[in-house]
PDB file of C-alpha atoms and ligand atoms in Angstrom:
ATOM      1  CA  MET A   9       4.140  10.932  -3.586  1.00 87.00           C
ATOM      2  CA  PRO A  10       3.707  14.092  -5.696  1.00 91.00           C
ATOM      3  CA  ALA A  11       3.881  15.044  -8.996  1.00 95.00           C
ATOM      4  CA  GLN A  12       6.977  17.485  -8.470  1.00 96.00           C
ATOM      5  CA  ARG A  13       8.896  14.961  -6.646  1.00 95.00           C
ATOM      6  CA  ARG A  14       8.089  12.137  -9.728  1.00 97.00           C
ATOM      7  CA  HIS A  15       9.593  14.552 -12.384  1.00 97.00           C
ATOM      8  CA  GLU A  16      12.722  15.152 -10.019  1.00 98.00           C
ATOM      9  CA  ILE A  17      13.183  11.129  -9.610  1.00 98.00           C
ATOM     10  CA  ALA A  18      12.739  10.442 -13.274  1.00 98.00           C
ATOM     11  CA  ARG A  19      14.845  13.755 -14.388  1.00 98.00           C
ATOM     12  CA  THR A  20      17.692  12.400 -12.051  1.00 98.00           C
ATOM     13  CA  ALA A  21      17.076   8.636 -13.529  1.00 98.00           C
ATOM     14  CA  THR A  22      17.926  10.209 -16.960  1.00 97.00           C
ATOM     15  CA  THR A  23      20.504  12.176 -16.493  1.00 98.00           C
ATOM     16  CA  CYS A  24      22.474   9.656 -14.463  1.00 98.00           C
ATOM     17  CA  GLY A  25      21.287   6.514 -16.428  1.00 96.00           C
ATOM     18  CA  VAL A  26      19.967   4.757 -13.245  1.00 96.00           C
ATOM     19  CA  LYS A  27      17.254   2.153 -14.144  1.00 96.00           C
ATOM     20  CA  ILE A  28      14.400   2.013 -11.405  1.00 97.00           C
ATOM     21  CA  ILE A  29      11.712  -0.670 -10.814  1.00 97.00           C
ATOM     22  CA  GLU A  30       8.499   1.171 -10.061  1.00 98.00           C
ATOM     23  CA  ASP A  31       6.578  -1.549  -7.872  1.00 97.00           C
ATOM     24  CA  ASP A  32       2.676   0.562  -8.183  1.00 96.00           C
ATOM     25  CA  PRO A  33      -0.106  -1.939  -7.006  1.00 95.00           C
ATOM     26  CA  TYR A  34      -2.338   1.318  -5.594  1.00 93.00           C
ATOM     27  CA  TRP A  35      -2.489   3.395  -8.453  1.00 93.00           C
ATOM     28  CA  LEU A  36      -5.888   2.498  -9.681  1.00 93.00           C
ATOM     29  CA  LEU A  37      -6.947   2.820  -6.114  1.00 92.00           C
ATOM     30  CA  ALA A  38      -5.827   6.167  -5.234  1.00 88.00           C
ATOM     31  CA  ASP A  39      -8.298   8.844  -6.247  1.00 81.00           C
ATOM     32  CA  ASP A  40      -5.946  11.727  -7.597  1.00 84.00           C
ATOM     33  CA  ALA A  41      -2.161   9.799  -7.933  1.00 89.00           C
ATOM     34  CA  PRO A  42      -0.089  11.566 -10.147  1.00 94.00           C
ATOM     35  CA  PRO A  43       1.289   9.426 -13.152  1.00 96.00           C
ATOM     36  CA  PRO A  44       3.615   7.089 -12.521  1.00 97.00           C
ATOM     37  CA  VAL A  45       7.098   7.663 -12.758  1.00 98.00           C
ATOM     38  CA  ALA A  46       7.398   5.409 -15.783  1.00 97.00           C
ATOM     39  CA  ARG A  47       5.485   8.021 -17.307  1.00 97.00           C
ATOM     40  CA  PHE A  48       7.944  10.499 -17.216  1.00 97.00           C
ATOM     41  CA  ALA A  49      10.902   8.455 -17.899  1.00 97.00           C
ATOM     42  CA  PRO A  50       9.707   5.528 -19.728  1.00 96.00           C
ATOM     43  CA  GLU A  51      13.097   4.398 -21.011  1.00 96.00           C
ATOM     44  CA  GLN A  52      14.754   4.418 -17.309  1.00 97.00           C
ATOM     45  CA  VAL A  53      11.529   2.473 -15.567  1.00 98.00           C
ATOM     46  CA  THR A  54      10.398  -1.098 -15.329  1.00 97.00           C
ATOM     47  CA  TYR A  55       6.812  -0.651 -14.085  1.00 98.00           C
ATOM     48  CA  ILE A  56       5.216  -3.340 -12.392  1.00 97.00           C
ATOM     49  CA  SER A  57       1.110  -3.525 -11.493  1.00 95.00           C
ATOM     50  CA  THR A  58      -0.555  -6.285  -9.523  1.00 96.00           C
ATOM     51  CA  LEU A  59      -3.749  -6.914  -9.894  1.00 96.00           C
ATOM     52  CA  SER A  60      -4.068  -8.298  -6.332  1.00 95.00           C
ATOM     53  CA  LYS A  61      -4.885  -4.833  -4.763  1.00 94.00           C
ATOM     54  CA  CYS A  62      -7.605  -3.447  -7.218  1.00 95.00           C
ATOM     55  CA  LEU A  63      -9.253  -6.580  -8.822  1.00 95.00           C
ATOM     56  CA  SER A  64      -8.082 -10.256  -6.439  1.00 94.00           C
ATOM     57  CA  PRO A  65      -5.204 -10.923  -4.917  1.00 92.00           C
ATOM     58  CA  GLY A  66      -6.509 -15.000  -5.854  1.00 93.00           C
ATOM     59  CA  LEU A  67      -5.224 -14.086  -9.650  1.00 93.00           C
ATOM     60  CA  ARG A  68      -1.811 -13.974  -8.493  1.00 91.00           C
ATOM     61  CA  THR A  69      -1.297 -11.877 -11.886  1.00 94.00           C
ATOM     62  CA  ALA A  70       0.770  -8.797 -12.264  1.00 94.00           C
ATOM     63  CA  PHE A  71       1.670  -6.841 -15.541  1.00 93.00           C
ATOM     64  CA  VAL A  72       4.881  -5.280 -16.437  1.00 95.00           C
ATOM     65  CA  LEU A  73       5.957  -2.670 -18.844  1.00 96.00           C
ATOM     66  CA  LEU A  74       9.173  -2.700 -19.712  1.00 97.00           C
ATOM     67  CA  PRO A  75      11.608   0.089 -21.188  1.00 95.00           C
ATOM     68  CA  ASP A  76      13.219  -1.527 -24.284  1.00 93.00           C
ATOM     69  CA  ALA A  77      13.681  -5.027 -26.195  1.00 91.00           C
ATOM     70  CA  GLN A  78      17.032  -6.128 -24.317  1.00 91.00           C
ATOM     71  CA  SER A  79      15.059  -5.476 -20.855  1.00 93.00           C
ATOM     72  CA  ARG A  80      12.247  -7.120 -22.113  1.00 92.00           C
ATOM     73  CA  GLU A  81      14.556 -10.706 -23.024  1.00 93.00           C
ATOM     74  CA  ARG A  82      16.686 -10.431 -19.680  1.00 93.00           C
ATOM     75  CA  PHE A  83      12.782 -10.350 -17.842  1.00 93.00           C
ATOM     76  CA  LEU A  84      11.994 -13.269 -19.571  1.00 93.00           C
ATOM     77  CA  VAL A  85      15.142 -14.991 -18.777  1.00 94.00           C
ATOM     78  CA  GLY A  86      14.880 -13.990 -14.656  1.00 93.00           C
ATOM     79  CA  LEU A  87      11.233 -14.944 -14.840  1.00 92.00           C
ATOM     80  CA  ARG A  88      12.109 -18.503 -16.162  1.00 94.00           C
ATOM     81  CA  ALA A  89      14.946 -19.206 -13.271  1.00 95.00           C
ATOM     82  CA  PHE A  90      12.567 -18.545 -10.833  1.00 88.00           C
ATOM     83  CA  ALA A  91       9.068 -19.467 -11.555  1.00 88.00           C
ATOM     84  CA  LEU A  92       9.491 -21.474 -15.464  1.00 88.00           C
ATOM     85  CA  MET A  93       6.104 -19.067 -16.339  1.00 86.00           C
ATOM     86  CA  THR A  94       3.378 -17.371 -14.763  1.00 86.00           C
ATOM     87  CA  THR A  95       0.191 -19.657 -14.275  1.00 88.00           C
ATOM     88  CA  PRO A  96      -1.265 -19.436 -17.427  1.00 92.00           C
ATOM     89  CA  LEU A  97      -4.940 -20.307 -16.344  1.00 94.00           C
ATOM     90  CA  THR A  98      -5.277 -17.562 -14.402  1.00 94.00           C
ATOM     91  CA  THR A  99      -3.193 -15.343 -16.894  1.00 94.00           C
ATOM     92  CA  ALA A 100      -5.845 -16.048 -19.351  1.00 96.00           C
ATOM     93  CA  LEU A 101      -8.943 -15.156 -17.175  1.00 97.00           C
ATOM     94  CA  ALA A 102      -7.082 -11.619 -16.000  1.00 96.00           C
ATOM     95  CA  THR A 103      -6.783 -11.139 -19.672  1.00 96.00           C
ATOM     96  CA  GLN A 104      -9.862 -11.893 -20.491  1.00 97.00           C
ATOM     97  CA  TRP A 105     -11.427  -9.967 -17.781  1.00 97.00           C
ATOM     98  CA  ILE A 106      -9.983  -6.744 -18.366  1.00 96.00           C
ATOM     99  CA  HIS A 107     -11.093  -7.398 -22.331  1.00 97.00           C
ATOM    100  CA  ASP A 108     -14.859  -8.024 -21.965  1.00 98.00           C
ATOM    101  CA  GLY A 109     -15.507  -5.267 -19.096  1.00 98.00           C
ATOM    102  CA  SER A 110     -15.363  -7.303 -15.889  1.00 98.00           C
ATOM    103  CA  ALA A 111     -12.138  -5.855 -14.375  1.00 97.00           C
ATOM    104  CA  ILE A 112     -13.391  -2.627 -14.875  1.00 97.00           C
ATOM    105  CA  GLN A 113     -16.280  -3.451 -12.685  1.00 98.00           C
ATOM    106  CA  LEU A 114     -15.109  -5.331 -10.302  1.00 97.00           C
ATOM    107  CA  LEU A 115     -12.363  -2.155  -9.910  1.00 97.00           C
ATOM    108  CA  ALA A 116     -15.504   0.136  -9.528  1.00 97.00           C
ATOM    109  CA  GLY A 117     -16.748  -2.618  -6.525  1.00 96.00           C
ATOM    110  CA  VAL A 118     -13.165  -1.835  -4.760  1.00 96.00           C
ATOM    111  CA  GLN A 119     -12.909   1.595  -5.016  1.00 95.00           C
ATOM    112  CA  ALA A 120     -16.473   1.868  -3.706  1.00 95.00           C
ATOM    113  CA  GLU A 121     -16.027  -0.350  -0.826  1.00 96.00           C
ATOM    114  CA  ALA A 122     -12.232   1.783  -0.011  1.00 95.00           C
ATOM    115  CA  ARG A 123     -14.085   5.124  -0.026  1.00 94.00           C
ATOM    116  CA  ALA A 124     -16.720   3.613   1.955  1.00 96.00           C
ATOM    117  CA  ARG A 125     -13.980   2.106   4.414  1.00 95.00           C
ATOM    118  CA  GLN A 126     -12.297   5.365   4.303  1.00 93.00           C
ATOM    119  CA  GLU A 127     -15.520   7.674   5.459  1.00 93.00           C
ATOM    120  CA  LEU A 128     -16.008   4.858   7.931  1.00 95.00           C
ATOM    121  CA  THR A 129     -12.423   5.622   9.298  1.00 93.00           C
ATOM    122  CA  ARG A 130     -12.888   9.294   9.367  1.00 91.00           C
ATOM    123  CA  GLN A 131     -15.951   9.039  11.516  1.00 92.00           C
ATOM    124  CA  ILE A 132     -14.266   6.989  13.647  1.00 93.00           C
ATOM    125  CA  LEU A 133     -11.135   8.354  14.269  1.00 89.00           C
ATOM    126  CA  GLU A 134     -10.884  12.101  12.971  1.00 80.00           C
ATOM    127  CA  SER A 135     -12.566  13.493  16.257  1.00 68.00           C
ATOM    128  CA  THR A 136      -9.482  12.609  18.088  1.00 62.00           C
ATOM    129  CA  LEU A 137      -6.789  12.384  15.876  1.00 66.00           C
ATOM    130  CA  HIS A 138      -4.885  13.891  12.558  1.00 70.00           C
ATOM    131  CA  PHE A 139      -5.102  11.166   9.623  1.00 67.00           C
ATOM    132  CA  SER A 140      -4.815  11.102   6.183  1.00 75.00           C
ATOM    133  CA  GLY A 141      -5.840   8.428   4.013  1.00 72.00           C
ATOM    134  CA  GLY A 142      -6.434   7.128   0.373  1.00 81.00           C
ATOM    135  CA  GLY A 143      -7.259   3.805  -1.232  1.00 89.00           C
ATOM    136  CA  VAL A 144      -7.485   1.081   1.488  1.00 92.00           C
ATOM    137  CA  HIS A 145      -4.805   2.537   3.859  1.00 92.00           C
ATOM    138  CA  VAL A 146      -4.693   5.532   6.726  1.00 92.00           C
ATOM    139  CA  TRP A 147      -1.855   6.965   8.257  1.00 91.00           C
ATOM    140  CA  LEU A 148      -2.592   7.714  11.665  1.00 92.00           C
ATOM    141  CA  ALA A 149      -0.320  10.440  13.506  1.00 91.00           C
ATOM    142  CA  LEU A 150       0.150   9.640  17.141  1.00 93.00           C
ATOM    143  CA  PRO A 151       0.082  11.635  20.350  1.00 91.00           C
ATOM    144  CA  SER A 152       3.063  12.232  22.010  1.00 92.00           C
ATOM    145  CA  TYR A 153       2.745   9.531  24.763  1.00 94.00           C
ATOM    146  CA  TRP A 154       2.375   6.974  22.085  1.00 95.00           C
ATOM    147  CA  THR A 155       5.773   5.662  19.908  1.00 95.00           C
ATOM    148  CA  SER A 156       4.759   3.847  16.863  1.00 95.00           C
ATOM    149  CA  GLN A 157       6.334   0.636  17.729  1.00 94.00           C
ATOM    150  CA  GLU A 158       5.048   0.990  21.339  1.00 95.00           C
ATOM    151  CA  LEU A 159       1.720   1.428  20.051  1.00 95.00           C
ATOM    152  CA  ALA A 160       1.777  -1.533  17.545  1.00 96.00           C
ATOM    153  CA  ARG A 161       2.857  -3.688  20.145  1.00 95.00           C
ATOM    154  CA  THR A 162       0.331  -3.124  22.145  1.00 95.00           C
ATOM    155  CA  ALA A 163      -2.631  -2.898  19.781  1.00 96.00           C
ATOM    156  CA  ARG A 164      -0.989  -6.494  18.936  1.00 95.00           C
ATOM    157  CA  ALA A 165      -1.226  -8.020  21.980  1.00 95.00           C
ATOM    158  CA  GLU A 166      -5.011  -6.768  22.052  1.00 94.00           C
ATOM    159  CA  GLY A 167      -6.037  -8.440  18.494  1.00 94.00           C
ATOM    160  CA  LEU A 168      -5.261  -5.255  16.363  1.00 95.00           C
ATOM    161  CA  ALA A 169      -2.400  -5.316  13.556  1.00 94.00           C
ATOM    162  CA  VAL A 170      -1.402  -2.044  12.509  1.00 95.00           C
ATOM    163  CA  THR A 171       2.074  -1.181  11.003  1.00 96.00           C
ATOM    164  CA  SER A 172       4.626   1.463  12.556  1.00 96.00           C
ATOM    165  CA  SER A 173       6.000   3.857   9.847  1.00 95.00           C
ATOM    166  CA  ASP A 174       9.257   2.913  10.305  1.00 94.00           C
ATOM    167  CA  ALA A 175       8.534  -0.290   8.250  1.00 95.00           C
ATOM    168  CA  PHE A 176       8.208   2.105   5.428  1.00 92.00           C
ATOM    169  CA  TYR A 177      10.846   4.536   6.447  1.00 91.00           C
ATOM    170  CA  ILE A 178      14.323   4.842   5.347  1.00 89.00           C
ATOM    171  CA  GLY A 179      16.142   7.559   7.627  1.00 88.00           C
ATOM    172  CA  PRO A 180      16.929   8.175  10.865  1.00 89.00           C
ATOM    173  CA  LYS A 181      13.741   9.577  12.225  1.00 92.00           C
ATOM    174  CA  PRO A 182      10.193   8.136  10.859  1.00 94.00           C
ATOM    175  CA  PRO A 183       7.235  10.235  12.244  1.00 93.00           C
ATOM    176  CA  ASN A 184       5.640   9.196  15.149  1.00 94.00           C
ATOM    177  CA  ALA A 185       2.546   7.423  13.453  1.00 94.00           C
ATOM    178  CA  ILE A 186       1.333   3.863  12.045  1.00 95.00           C
ATOM    179  CA  ARG A 187      -0.446   3.050   9.094  1.00 94.00           C
ATOM    180  CA  ILE A 188      -3.540   1.018   9.054  1.00 94.00           C
ATOM    181  CA  SER A 189      -5.039  -1.331   6.450  1.00 94.00           C
ATOM    182  CA  LEU A 190      -8.714  -0.729   5.858  1.00 94.00           C
ATOM    183  CA  GLY A 191      -8.938  -3.915   3.206  1.00 92.00           C
ATOM    184  CA  GLY A 192      -7.867  -7.025   5.109  1.00 89.00           C
ATOM    185  CA  ILE A 193     -10.891  -7.319   7.315  1.00 92.00           C
ATOM    186  CA  ARG A 194     -13.886  -9.438   5.897  1.00 90.00           C
ATOM    187  CA  ASP A 195     -16.576  -6.773   6.847  1.00 94.00           C
ATOM    188  CA  ARG A 196     -17.319  -3.037   7.476  1.00 97.00           C
ATOM    189  CA  THR A 197     -18.789  -4.250  11.050  1.00 97.00           C
ATOM    190  CA  ARG A 198     -15.785  -5.941  12.359  1.00 97.00           C
ATOM    191  CA  LEU A 199     -13.825  -3.017  10.488  1.00 97.00           C
ATOM    192  CA  ALA A 200     -15.893  -0.524  12.723  1.00 97.00           C
ATOM    193  CA  ALA A 201     -15.484  -2.371  15.915  1.00 97.00           C
ATOM    194  CA  ALA A 202     -11.845  -2.733  15.557  1.00 97.00           C
ATOM    195  CA  LEU A 203     -10.731   1.054  14.831  1.00 96.00           C
ATOM    196  CA  ARG A 204     -13.429   1.674  17.963  1.00 95.00           C
ATOM    197  CA  LYS A 205     -11.175  -0.320  19.765  1.00 96.00           C
ATOM    198  CA  LEU A 206      -8.128   1.378  18.308  1.00 95.00           C
ATOM    199  CA  SER A 207      -9.351   4.729  18.761  1.00 93.00           C
ATOM    200  CA  LEU A 208      -9.872   3.705  22.961  1.00 93.00           C
ATOM    201  CA  LEU A 209      -6.546   1.980  23.034  1.00 94.00           C
ATOM    202  CA  LEU A 210      -4.997   5.713  21.713  1.00 91.00           C
ATOM    203  CA  THR A 211      -6.687   7.514  24.003  1.00 90.00           C
ATOM    204  CA  ARG A 212      -5.128   5.571  27.403  1.00 90.00           C
ATOM    205  CA  LYS A 213      -1.513   6.331  27.903  1.00 85.00           C
ATOM    206  CA  PRO A 214       1.147   3.151  27.798  1.00 86.00           C
ATOM    207  CA  SER A 215       1.406   1.398  30.974  1.00 77.00           C
ATOM    208  CA  VAL A 216       4.591   1.724  32.217  1.00 70.00           C
ATOM    209  CA  HIS A 217       7.068  -1.295  32.300  1.00 64.00           C
ATOM    210  CA  ARG A 218       9.634  -1.635  34.837  1.00 57.00           C
ATOM    211  CA  ASP A 219      12.048  -4.346  33.078  1.00 63.00           C
ATOM    212  CA  ILE A 220      14.405  -5.724  35.427  1.00 65.00           C
ATOM    213  CA  VAL A 221      17.761  -7.002  34.098  1.00 65.00           C
ATOM    214  CA  ILE A 222      19.570  -9.913  36.162  1.00 63.00           C
TER     215      ILE A 222
HETATM  216  C1  PLP B 307       4.139  -2.623  -2.685  1.00 64.41           C
HETATM  217  C2  PLP B 307       3.553  -4.043  -2.947  1.00 64.41           C
HETATM  218  N1  PLP B 307       3.976  -4.531  -3.961  1.00 64.41           N
HETATM  219  C3  PLP B 307       3.455  -6.209  -4.394  1.00 64.41           C
HETATM  220  C4  PLP B 307       2.706  -6.706  -4.059  1.00 64.41           C
HETATM  221  C5  PLP B 307       2.504  -8.040  -3.891  1.00 64.41           C
HETATM  222  O1  PLP B 307       1.181  -8.575  -4.984  1.00 64.41           O
HETATM  223  P1  PLP B 307       0.990  -9.852  -5.298  1.00 64.41           P
HETATM  224  O2  PLP B 307       0.350 -10.017  -4.943  1.00 64.41           O
HETATM  225  O3  PLP B 307       0.802  -9.843  -6.764  1.00 64.41           O
HETATM  226  O4  PLP B 307       2.603 -10.857  -5.209  1.00 64.41           O
HETATM  227  C6  PLP B 307       2.355  -6.264  -2.776  1.00 64.41           C
HETATM  228  C7  PLP B 307       1.662  -6.933  -1.413  1.00 64.41           C
HETATM  229  O5  PLP B 307       1.318  -6.962  -0.796  1.00 64.41           O
HETATM  230  C8  PLP B 307       2.913  -4.996  -2.206  1.00 64.41           C
HETATM  231  O6  PLP B 307       2.208  -4.082  -0.896  1.00 64.41           O
END
């Protein structure tokens, strides 16, 4: 989201007294992300940043920045109600990693891997299609003969998991695009093979189904 839009949201929330929960798992992986909305309207925003994407999902740990003391009390009551507390051992480990510099080193490793995967994706897909990427995801605009849902369905039948844009879109007409996650697959060789398979699939036209309702 561009900085201008974040400013507008922060201004509207402040003017109308609306509270925002900003769920921001990817900020540290995006090369040139503008500051979070919480920076523009700290008194309106509860900012949540999981370590799952930028360090490791195994930590099951997130940090929460609360707007004020009253919110802190309410948040702790809510947390106790559904989880009693966070797991002390992993919270201690995450905190130690942040203090002793291990977290920065791990983050640099994740960022380097994400960049390498973005570059690999660019080499395989750019010649055929328009795509934009950042962090561990790319967005791929589809040729008009594929709808995003049909492509996602056909890809799944061929062992490829991609997500249709409507999963992320509020509104009547989502862009005809899919999101590809580059992070889930274990190694780059398998990622390259999957991207090549997807590239071939995209050059094919969808098969015509003649569904009969009796
Ligand atoms: C937008 C967003 N927020 C939060 C999470 C969850 O993070 P955690 O692993 O800490 O539950 C995810 C995980 O996919 C996510 O995509």
